[in-house]
PDB file of C-alpha atoms in Angstrom:
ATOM      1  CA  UNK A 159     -24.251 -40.556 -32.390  1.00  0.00           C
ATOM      2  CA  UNK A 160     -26.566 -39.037 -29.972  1.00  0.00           C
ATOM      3  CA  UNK A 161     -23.947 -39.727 -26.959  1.00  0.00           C
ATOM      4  CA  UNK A 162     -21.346 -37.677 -28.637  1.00  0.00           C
ATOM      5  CA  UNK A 163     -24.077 -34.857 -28.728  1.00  0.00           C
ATOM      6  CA  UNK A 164     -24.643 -35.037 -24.983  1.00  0.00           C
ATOM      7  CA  UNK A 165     -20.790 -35.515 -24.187  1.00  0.00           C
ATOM      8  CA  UNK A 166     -20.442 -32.373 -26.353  1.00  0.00           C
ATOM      9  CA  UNK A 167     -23.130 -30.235 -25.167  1.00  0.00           C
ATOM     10  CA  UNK A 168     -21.332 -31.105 -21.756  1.00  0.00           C
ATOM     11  CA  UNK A 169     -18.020 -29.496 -22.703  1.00  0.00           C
ATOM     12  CA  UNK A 170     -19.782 -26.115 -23.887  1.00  0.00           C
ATOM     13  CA  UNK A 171     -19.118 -23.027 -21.899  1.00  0.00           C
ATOM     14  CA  UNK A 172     -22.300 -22.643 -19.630  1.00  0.00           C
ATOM     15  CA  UNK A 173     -23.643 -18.939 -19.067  1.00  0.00           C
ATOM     16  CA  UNK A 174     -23.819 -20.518 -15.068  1.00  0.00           C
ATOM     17  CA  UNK A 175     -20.232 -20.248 -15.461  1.00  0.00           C
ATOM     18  CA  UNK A 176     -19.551 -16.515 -17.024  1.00  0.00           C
ATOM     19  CA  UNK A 177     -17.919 -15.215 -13.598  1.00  0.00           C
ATOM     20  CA  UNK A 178     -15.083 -17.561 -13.652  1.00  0.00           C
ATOM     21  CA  UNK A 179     -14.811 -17.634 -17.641  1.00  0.00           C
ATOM     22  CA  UNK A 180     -14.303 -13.278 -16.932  1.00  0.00           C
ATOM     23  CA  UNK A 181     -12.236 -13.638 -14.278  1.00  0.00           C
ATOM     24  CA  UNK A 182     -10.069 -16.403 -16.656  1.00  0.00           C
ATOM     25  CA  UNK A 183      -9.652 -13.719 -19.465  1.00  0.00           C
ATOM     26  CA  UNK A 184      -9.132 -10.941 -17.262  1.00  0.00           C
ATOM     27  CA  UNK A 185      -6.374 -12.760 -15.333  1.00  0.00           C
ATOM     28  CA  UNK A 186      -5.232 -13.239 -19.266  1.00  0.00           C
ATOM     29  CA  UNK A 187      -5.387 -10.118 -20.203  1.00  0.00           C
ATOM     30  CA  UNK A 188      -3.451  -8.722 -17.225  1.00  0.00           C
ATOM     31  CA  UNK A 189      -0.668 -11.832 -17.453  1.00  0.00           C
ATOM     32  CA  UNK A 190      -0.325 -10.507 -21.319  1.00  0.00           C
ATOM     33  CA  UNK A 191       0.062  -7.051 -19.753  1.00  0.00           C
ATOM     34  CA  UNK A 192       2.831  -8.061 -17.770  1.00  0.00           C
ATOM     35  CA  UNK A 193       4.712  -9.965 -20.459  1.00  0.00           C
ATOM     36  CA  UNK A 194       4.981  -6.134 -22.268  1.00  0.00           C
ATOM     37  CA  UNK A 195       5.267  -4.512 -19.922  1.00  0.00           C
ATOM     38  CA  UNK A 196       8.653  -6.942 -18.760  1.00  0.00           C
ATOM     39  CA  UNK A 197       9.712  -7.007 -23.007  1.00  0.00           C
ATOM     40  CA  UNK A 198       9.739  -3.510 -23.228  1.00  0.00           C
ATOM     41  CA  UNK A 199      11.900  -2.846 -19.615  1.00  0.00           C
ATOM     42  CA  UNK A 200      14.212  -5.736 -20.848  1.00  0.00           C
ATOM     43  CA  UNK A 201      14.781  -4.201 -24.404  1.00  0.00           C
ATOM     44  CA  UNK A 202      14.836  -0.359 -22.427  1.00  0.00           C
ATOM     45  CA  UNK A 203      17.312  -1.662 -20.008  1.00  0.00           C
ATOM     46  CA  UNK A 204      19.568  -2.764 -22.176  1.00  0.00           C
ATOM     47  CA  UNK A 205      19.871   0.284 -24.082  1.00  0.00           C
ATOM     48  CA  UNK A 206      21.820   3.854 -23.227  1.00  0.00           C
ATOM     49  CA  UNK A 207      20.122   6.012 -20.827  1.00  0.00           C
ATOM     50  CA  UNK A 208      20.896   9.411 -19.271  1.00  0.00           C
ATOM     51  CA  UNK A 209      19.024   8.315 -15.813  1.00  0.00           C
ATOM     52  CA  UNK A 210      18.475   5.431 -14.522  1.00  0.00           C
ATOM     53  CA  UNK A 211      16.534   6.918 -12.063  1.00  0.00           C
ATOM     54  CA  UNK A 212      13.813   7.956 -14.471  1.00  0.00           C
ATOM     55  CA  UNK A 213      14.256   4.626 -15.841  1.00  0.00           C
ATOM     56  CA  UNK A 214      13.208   3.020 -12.243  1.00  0.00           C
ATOM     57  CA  UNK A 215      10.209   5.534 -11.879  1.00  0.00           C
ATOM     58  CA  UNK A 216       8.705   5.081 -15.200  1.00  0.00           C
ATOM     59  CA  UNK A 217       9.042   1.040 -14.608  1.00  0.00           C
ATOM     60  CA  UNK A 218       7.329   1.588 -10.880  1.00  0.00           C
ATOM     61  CA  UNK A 219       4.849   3.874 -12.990  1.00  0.00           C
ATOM     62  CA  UNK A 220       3.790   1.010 -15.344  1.00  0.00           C
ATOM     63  CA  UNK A 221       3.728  -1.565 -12.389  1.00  0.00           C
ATOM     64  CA  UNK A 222       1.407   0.736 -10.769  1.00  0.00           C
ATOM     65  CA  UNK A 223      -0.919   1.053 -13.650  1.00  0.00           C
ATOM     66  CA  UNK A 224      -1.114  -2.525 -14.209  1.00  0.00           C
ATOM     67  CA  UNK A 225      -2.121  -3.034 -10.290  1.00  0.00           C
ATOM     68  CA  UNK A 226      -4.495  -0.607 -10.607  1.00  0.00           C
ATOM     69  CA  UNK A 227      -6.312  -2.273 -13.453  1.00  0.00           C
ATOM     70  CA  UNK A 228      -6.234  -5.745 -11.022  1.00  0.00           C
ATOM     71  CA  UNK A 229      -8.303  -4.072  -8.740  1.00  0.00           C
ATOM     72  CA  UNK A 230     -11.617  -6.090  -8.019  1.00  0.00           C
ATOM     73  CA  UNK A 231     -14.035  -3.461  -8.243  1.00  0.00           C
ATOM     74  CA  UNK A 232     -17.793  -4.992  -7.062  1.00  0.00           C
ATOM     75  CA  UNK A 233     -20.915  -3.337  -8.066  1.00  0.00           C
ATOM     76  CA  UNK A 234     -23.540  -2.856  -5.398  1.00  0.00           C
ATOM     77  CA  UNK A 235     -27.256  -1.645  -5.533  1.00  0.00           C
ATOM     78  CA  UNK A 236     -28.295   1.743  -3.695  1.00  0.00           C
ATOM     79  CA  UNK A 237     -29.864  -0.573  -1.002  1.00  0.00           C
ATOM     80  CA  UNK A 238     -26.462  -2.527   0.129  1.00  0.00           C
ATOM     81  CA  UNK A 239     -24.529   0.717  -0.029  1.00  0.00           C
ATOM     82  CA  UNK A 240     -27.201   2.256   2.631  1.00  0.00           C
ATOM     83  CA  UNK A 241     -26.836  -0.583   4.819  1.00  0.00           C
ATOM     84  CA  UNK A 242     -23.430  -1.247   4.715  1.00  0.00           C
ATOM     85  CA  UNK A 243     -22.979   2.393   5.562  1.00  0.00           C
ATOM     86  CA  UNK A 244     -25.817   2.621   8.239  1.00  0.00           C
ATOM     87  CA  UNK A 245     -23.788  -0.771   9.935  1.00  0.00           C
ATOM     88  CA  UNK A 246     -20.285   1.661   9.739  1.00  0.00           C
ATOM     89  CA  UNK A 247     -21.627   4.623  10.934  1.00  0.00           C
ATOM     90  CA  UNK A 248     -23.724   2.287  14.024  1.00  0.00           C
ATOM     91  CA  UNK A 249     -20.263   1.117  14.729  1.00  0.00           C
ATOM     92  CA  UNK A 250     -18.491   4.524  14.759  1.00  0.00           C
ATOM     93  CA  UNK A 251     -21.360   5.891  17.151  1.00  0.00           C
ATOM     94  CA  UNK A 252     -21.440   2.709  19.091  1.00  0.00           C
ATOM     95  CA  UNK A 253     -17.312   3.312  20.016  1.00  0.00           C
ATOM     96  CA  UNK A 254     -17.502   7.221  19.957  1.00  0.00           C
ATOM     97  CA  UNK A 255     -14.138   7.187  21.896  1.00  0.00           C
ATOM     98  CA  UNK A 256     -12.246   5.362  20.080  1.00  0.00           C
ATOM     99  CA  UNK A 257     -10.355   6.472  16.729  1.00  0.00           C
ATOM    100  CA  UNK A 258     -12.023   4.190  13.829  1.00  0.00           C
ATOM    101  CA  UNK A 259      -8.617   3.269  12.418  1.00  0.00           C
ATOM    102  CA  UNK A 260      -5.152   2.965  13.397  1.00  0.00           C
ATOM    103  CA  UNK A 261      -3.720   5.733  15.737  1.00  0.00           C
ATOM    104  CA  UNK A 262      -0.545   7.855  14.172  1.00  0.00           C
ATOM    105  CA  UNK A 263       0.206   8.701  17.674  1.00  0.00           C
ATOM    106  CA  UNK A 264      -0.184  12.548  16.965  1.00  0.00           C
ATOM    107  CA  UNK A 265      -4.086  13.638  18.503  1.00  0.00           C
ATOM    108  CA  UNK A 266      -4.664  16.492  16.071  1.00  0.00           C
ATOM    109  CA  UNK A 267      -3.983  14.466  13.328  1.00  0.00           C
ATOM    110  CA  UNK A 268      -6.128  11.326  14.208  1.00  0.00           C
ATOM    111  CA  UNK A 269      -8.721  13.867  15.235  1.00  0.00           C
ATOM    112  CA  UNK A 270      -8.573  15.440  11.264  1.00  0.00           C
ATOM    113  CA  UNK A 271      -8.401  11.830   9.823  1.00  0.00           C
ATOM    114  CA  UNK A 272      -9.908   9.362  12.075  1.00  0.00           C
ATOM    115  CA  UNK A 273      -6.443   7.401  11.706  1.00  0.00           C
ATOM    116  CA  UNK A 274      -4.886   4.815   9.152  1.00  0.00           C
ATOM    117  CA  UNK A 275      -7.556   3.095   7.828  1.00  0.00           C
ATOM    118  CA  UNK A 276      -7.444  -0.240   5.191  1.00  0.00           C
ATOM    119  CA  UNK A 277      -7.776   0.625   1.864  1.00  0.00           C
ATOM    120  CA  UNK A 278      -6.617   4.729   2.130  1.00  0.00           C
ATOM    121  CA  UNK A 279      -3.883   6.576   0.522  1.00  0.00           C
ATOM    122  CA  UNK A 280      -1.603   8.705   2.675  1.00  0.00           C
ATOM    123  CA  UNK A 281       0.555  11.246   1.039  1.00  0.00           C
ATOM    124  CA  UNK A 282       2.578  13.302   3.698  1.00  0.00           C
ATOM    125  CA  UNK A 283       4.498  16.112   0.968  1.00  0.00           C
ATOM    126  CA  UNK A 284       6.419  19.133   2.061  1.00  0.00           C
ATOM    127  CA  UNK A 285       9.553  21.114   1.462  1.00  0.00           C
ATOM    128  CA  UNK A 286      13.138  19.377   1.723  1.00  0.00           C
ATOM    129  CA  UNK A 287      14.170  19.139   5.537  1.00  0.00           C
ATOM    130  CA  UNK A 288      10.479  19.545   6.917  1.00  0.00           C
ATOM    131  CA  UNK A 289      10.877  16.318   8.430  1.00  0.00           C
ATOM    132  CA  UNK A 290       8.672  14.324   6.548  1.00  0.00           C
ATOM    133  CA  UNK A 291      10.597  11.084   7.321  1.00  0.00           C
ATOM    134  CA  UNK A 292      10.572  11.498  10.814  1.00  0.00           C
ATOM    135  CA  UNK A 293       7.066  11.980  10.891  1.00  0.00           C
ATOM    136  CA  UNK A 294       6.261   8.836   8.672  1.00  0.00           C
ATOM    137  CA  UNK A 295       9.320   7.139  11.098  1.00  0.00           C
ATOM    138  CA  UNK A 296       6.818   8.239  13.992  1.00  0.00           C
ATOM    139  CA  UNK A 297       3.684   7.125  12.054  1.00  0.00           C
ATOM    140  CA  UNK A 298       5.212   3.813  11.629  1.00  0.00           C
ATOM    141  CA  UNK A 299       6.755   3.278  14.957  1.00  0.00           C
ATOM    142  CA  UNK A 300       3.057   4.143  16.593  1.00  0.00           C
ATOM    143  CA  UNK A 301       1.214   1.527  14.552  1.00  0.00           C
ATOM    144  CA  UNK A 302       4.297  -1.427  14.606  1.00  0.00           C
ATOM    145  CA  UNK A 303       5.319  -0.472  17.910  1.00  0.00           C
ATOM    146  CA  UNK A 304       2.215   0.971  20.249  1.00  0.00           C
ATOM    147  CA  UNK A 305      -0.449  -1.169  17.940  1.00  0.00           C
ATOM    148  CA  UNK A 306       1.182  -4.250  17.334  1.00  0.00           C
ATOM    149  CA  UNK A 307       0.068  -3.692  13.475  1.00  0.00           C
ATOM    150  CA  UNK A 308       2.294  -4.792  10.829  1.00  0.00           C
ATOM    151  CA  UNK A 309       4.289  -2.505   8.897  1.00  0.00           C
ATOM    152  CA  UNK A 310       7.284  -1.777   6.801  1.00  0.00           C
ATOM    153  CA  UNK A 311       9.142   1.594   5.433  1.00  0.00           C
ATOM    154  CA  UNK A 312      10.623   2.176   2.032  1.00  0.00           C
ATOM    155  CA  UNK A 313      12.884   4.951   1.013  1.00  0.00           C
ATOM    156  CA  UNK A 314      14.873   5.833  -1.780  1.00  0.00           C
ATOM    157  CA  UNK A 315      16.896   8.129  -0.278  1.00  0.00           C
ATOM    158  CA  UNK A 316      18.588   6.426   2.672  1.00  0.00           C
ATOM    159  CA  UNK A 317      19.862   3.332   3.873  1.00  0.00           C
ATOM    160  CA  UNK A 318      18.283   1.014   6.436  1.00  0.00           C
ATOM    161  CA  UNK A 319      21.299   2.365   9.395  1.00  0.00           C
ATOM    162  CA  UNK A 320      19.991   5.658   8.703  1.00  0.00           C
ATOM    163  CA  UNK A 321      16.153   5.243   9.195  1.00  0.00           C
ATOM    164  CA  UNK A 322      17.046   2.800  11.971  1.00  0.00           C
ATOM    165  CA  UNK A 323      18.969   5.937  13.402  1.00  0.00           C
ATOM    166  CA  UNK A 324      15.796   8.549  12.954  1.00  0.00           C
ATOM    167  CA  UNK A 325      13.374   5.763  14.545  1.00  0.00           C
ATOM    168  CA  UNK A 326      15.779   5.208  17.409  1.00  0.00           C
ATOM    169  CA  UNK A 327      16.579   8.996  17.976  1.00  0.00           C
ATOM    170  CA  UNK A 328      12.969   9.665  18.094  1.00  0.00           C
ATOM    171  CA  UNK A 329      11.958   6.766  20.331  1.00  0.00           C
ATOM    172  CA  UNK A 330      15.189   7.672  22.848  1.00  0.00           C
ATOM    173  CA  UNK A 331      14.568  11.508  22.839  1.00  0.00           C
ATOM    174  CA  UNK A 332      18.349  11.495  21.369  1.00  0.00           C
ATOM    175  CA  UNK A 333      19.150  14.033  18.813  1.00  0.00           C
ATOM    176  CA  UNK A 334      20.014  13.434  15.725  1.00  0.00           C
ATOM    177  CA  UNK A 335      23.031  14.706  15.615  1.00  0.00           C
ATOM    178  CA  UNK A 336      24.303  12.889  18.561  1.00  0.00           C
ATOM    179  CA  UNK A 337      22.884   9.696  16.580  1.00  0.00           C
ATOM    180  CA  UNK A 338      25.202  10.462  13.480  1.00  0.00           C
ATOM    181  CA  UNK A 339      28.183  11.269  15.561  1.00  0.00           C
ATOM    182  CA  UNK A 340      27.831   8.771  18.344  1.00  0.00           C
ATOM    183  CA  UNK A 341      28.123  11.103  21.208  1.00  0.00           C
ATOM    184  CA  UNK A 342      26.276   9.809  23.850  1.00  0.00           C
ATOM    185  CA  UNK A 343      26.769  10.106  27.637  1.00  0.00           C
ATOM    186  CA  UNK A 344      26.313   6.265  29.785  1.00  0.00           C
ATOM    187  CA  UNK A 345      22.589   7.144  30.543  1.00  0.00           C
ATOM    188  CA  UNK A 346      21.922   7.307  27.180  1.00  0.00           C
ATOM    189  CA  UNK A 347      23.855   4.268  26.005  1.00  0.00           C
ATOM    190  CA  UNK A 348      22.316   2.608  28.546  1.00  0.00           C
TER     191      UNK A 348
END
């Protein structure tokens, strides 16, 4: 009867609702996602391949993608960009000497970049021994070290003893070939 109507118009998706019912068949659509994208690296896996390398980079490539389309993207109106850029740019005039983000330790390159900021991209590309590790080593050590920032270092080339050896060479002003021989004099041990 008529309280069966009520109970039932109670159950019906409400248009009050329609952010959470989106964000329940995005988080769908994304889980189903996943679930190919882990079928098709199981099935690939288990097959012959010339490189497993290019295995590993087209898997990190997919992962990617599918983080990229989990990015919350919010829509704002002319008027809330304005302010919330008006209240950034107060606060970067308000501290004029200070860097807006987080220091790299290297003064011409804060000056160029304003620092490590939340949310930004760095790429740091060059030729093979340019020492492009070493810099990120020194990029990392200033924010972990000088900053007290959290941060962590990944590398497919070398092992955890040899970035620990780079960081520790270039925070003890050691070279790095005395690092990978182990010739050190007391003072430097010590």
């Amino acid at each position: 009867g008529i309280s069966y109507l009520m109970n039932l118009t109670q159950r019906l998706p409400s248009a009050i609702n329609i952010g959470r019912y989106a964000e329940l068949i995005k988080n769908a659509s994304l889980l189903r996602r996943a679930i190919q994208i882990a079928e098709t690296v199981r099935i690939q896996a288990q097959l012959p391949m010339e490189s497993v390398s290019d295995f590993v980079n087209d898997l990190n490539q997919k992962v990617f993608e599918l983080t990229l389309s989990d990015s919350n993207r919010a829509y704002y109106t002319a008027n809330e960009v304005m302010n919330s850029t008006y209240a950034q740019l107060y606060e970067l005039y308000s501290n004029k000497n200070q860097i807006p983000g987080i220091s790299s330790g290297f003064i011409d390159y804060d000056n160029k970049t304003a620092g490590f900021k939340p949310g930004t991209l760095t790429i740091l590309a060059a030729r093979p021994g340019m020492g492009k590790t070493a810099l990120a080593l020194n990029f990392l050590a200033n924010a972990a070290i000088d900053h007290h920032v959290p941060a962590a270092f990944f590398s497919l080339e070398m092992t955890k003893e040899e970035l620990g050896s780079r960081l520790l060479s270039s925070r003890a002003r050691i070279s790095g070939d005395q690092m990978r021989r182990g010739k050190f004099n007391d003072a430097e041990w010590n």
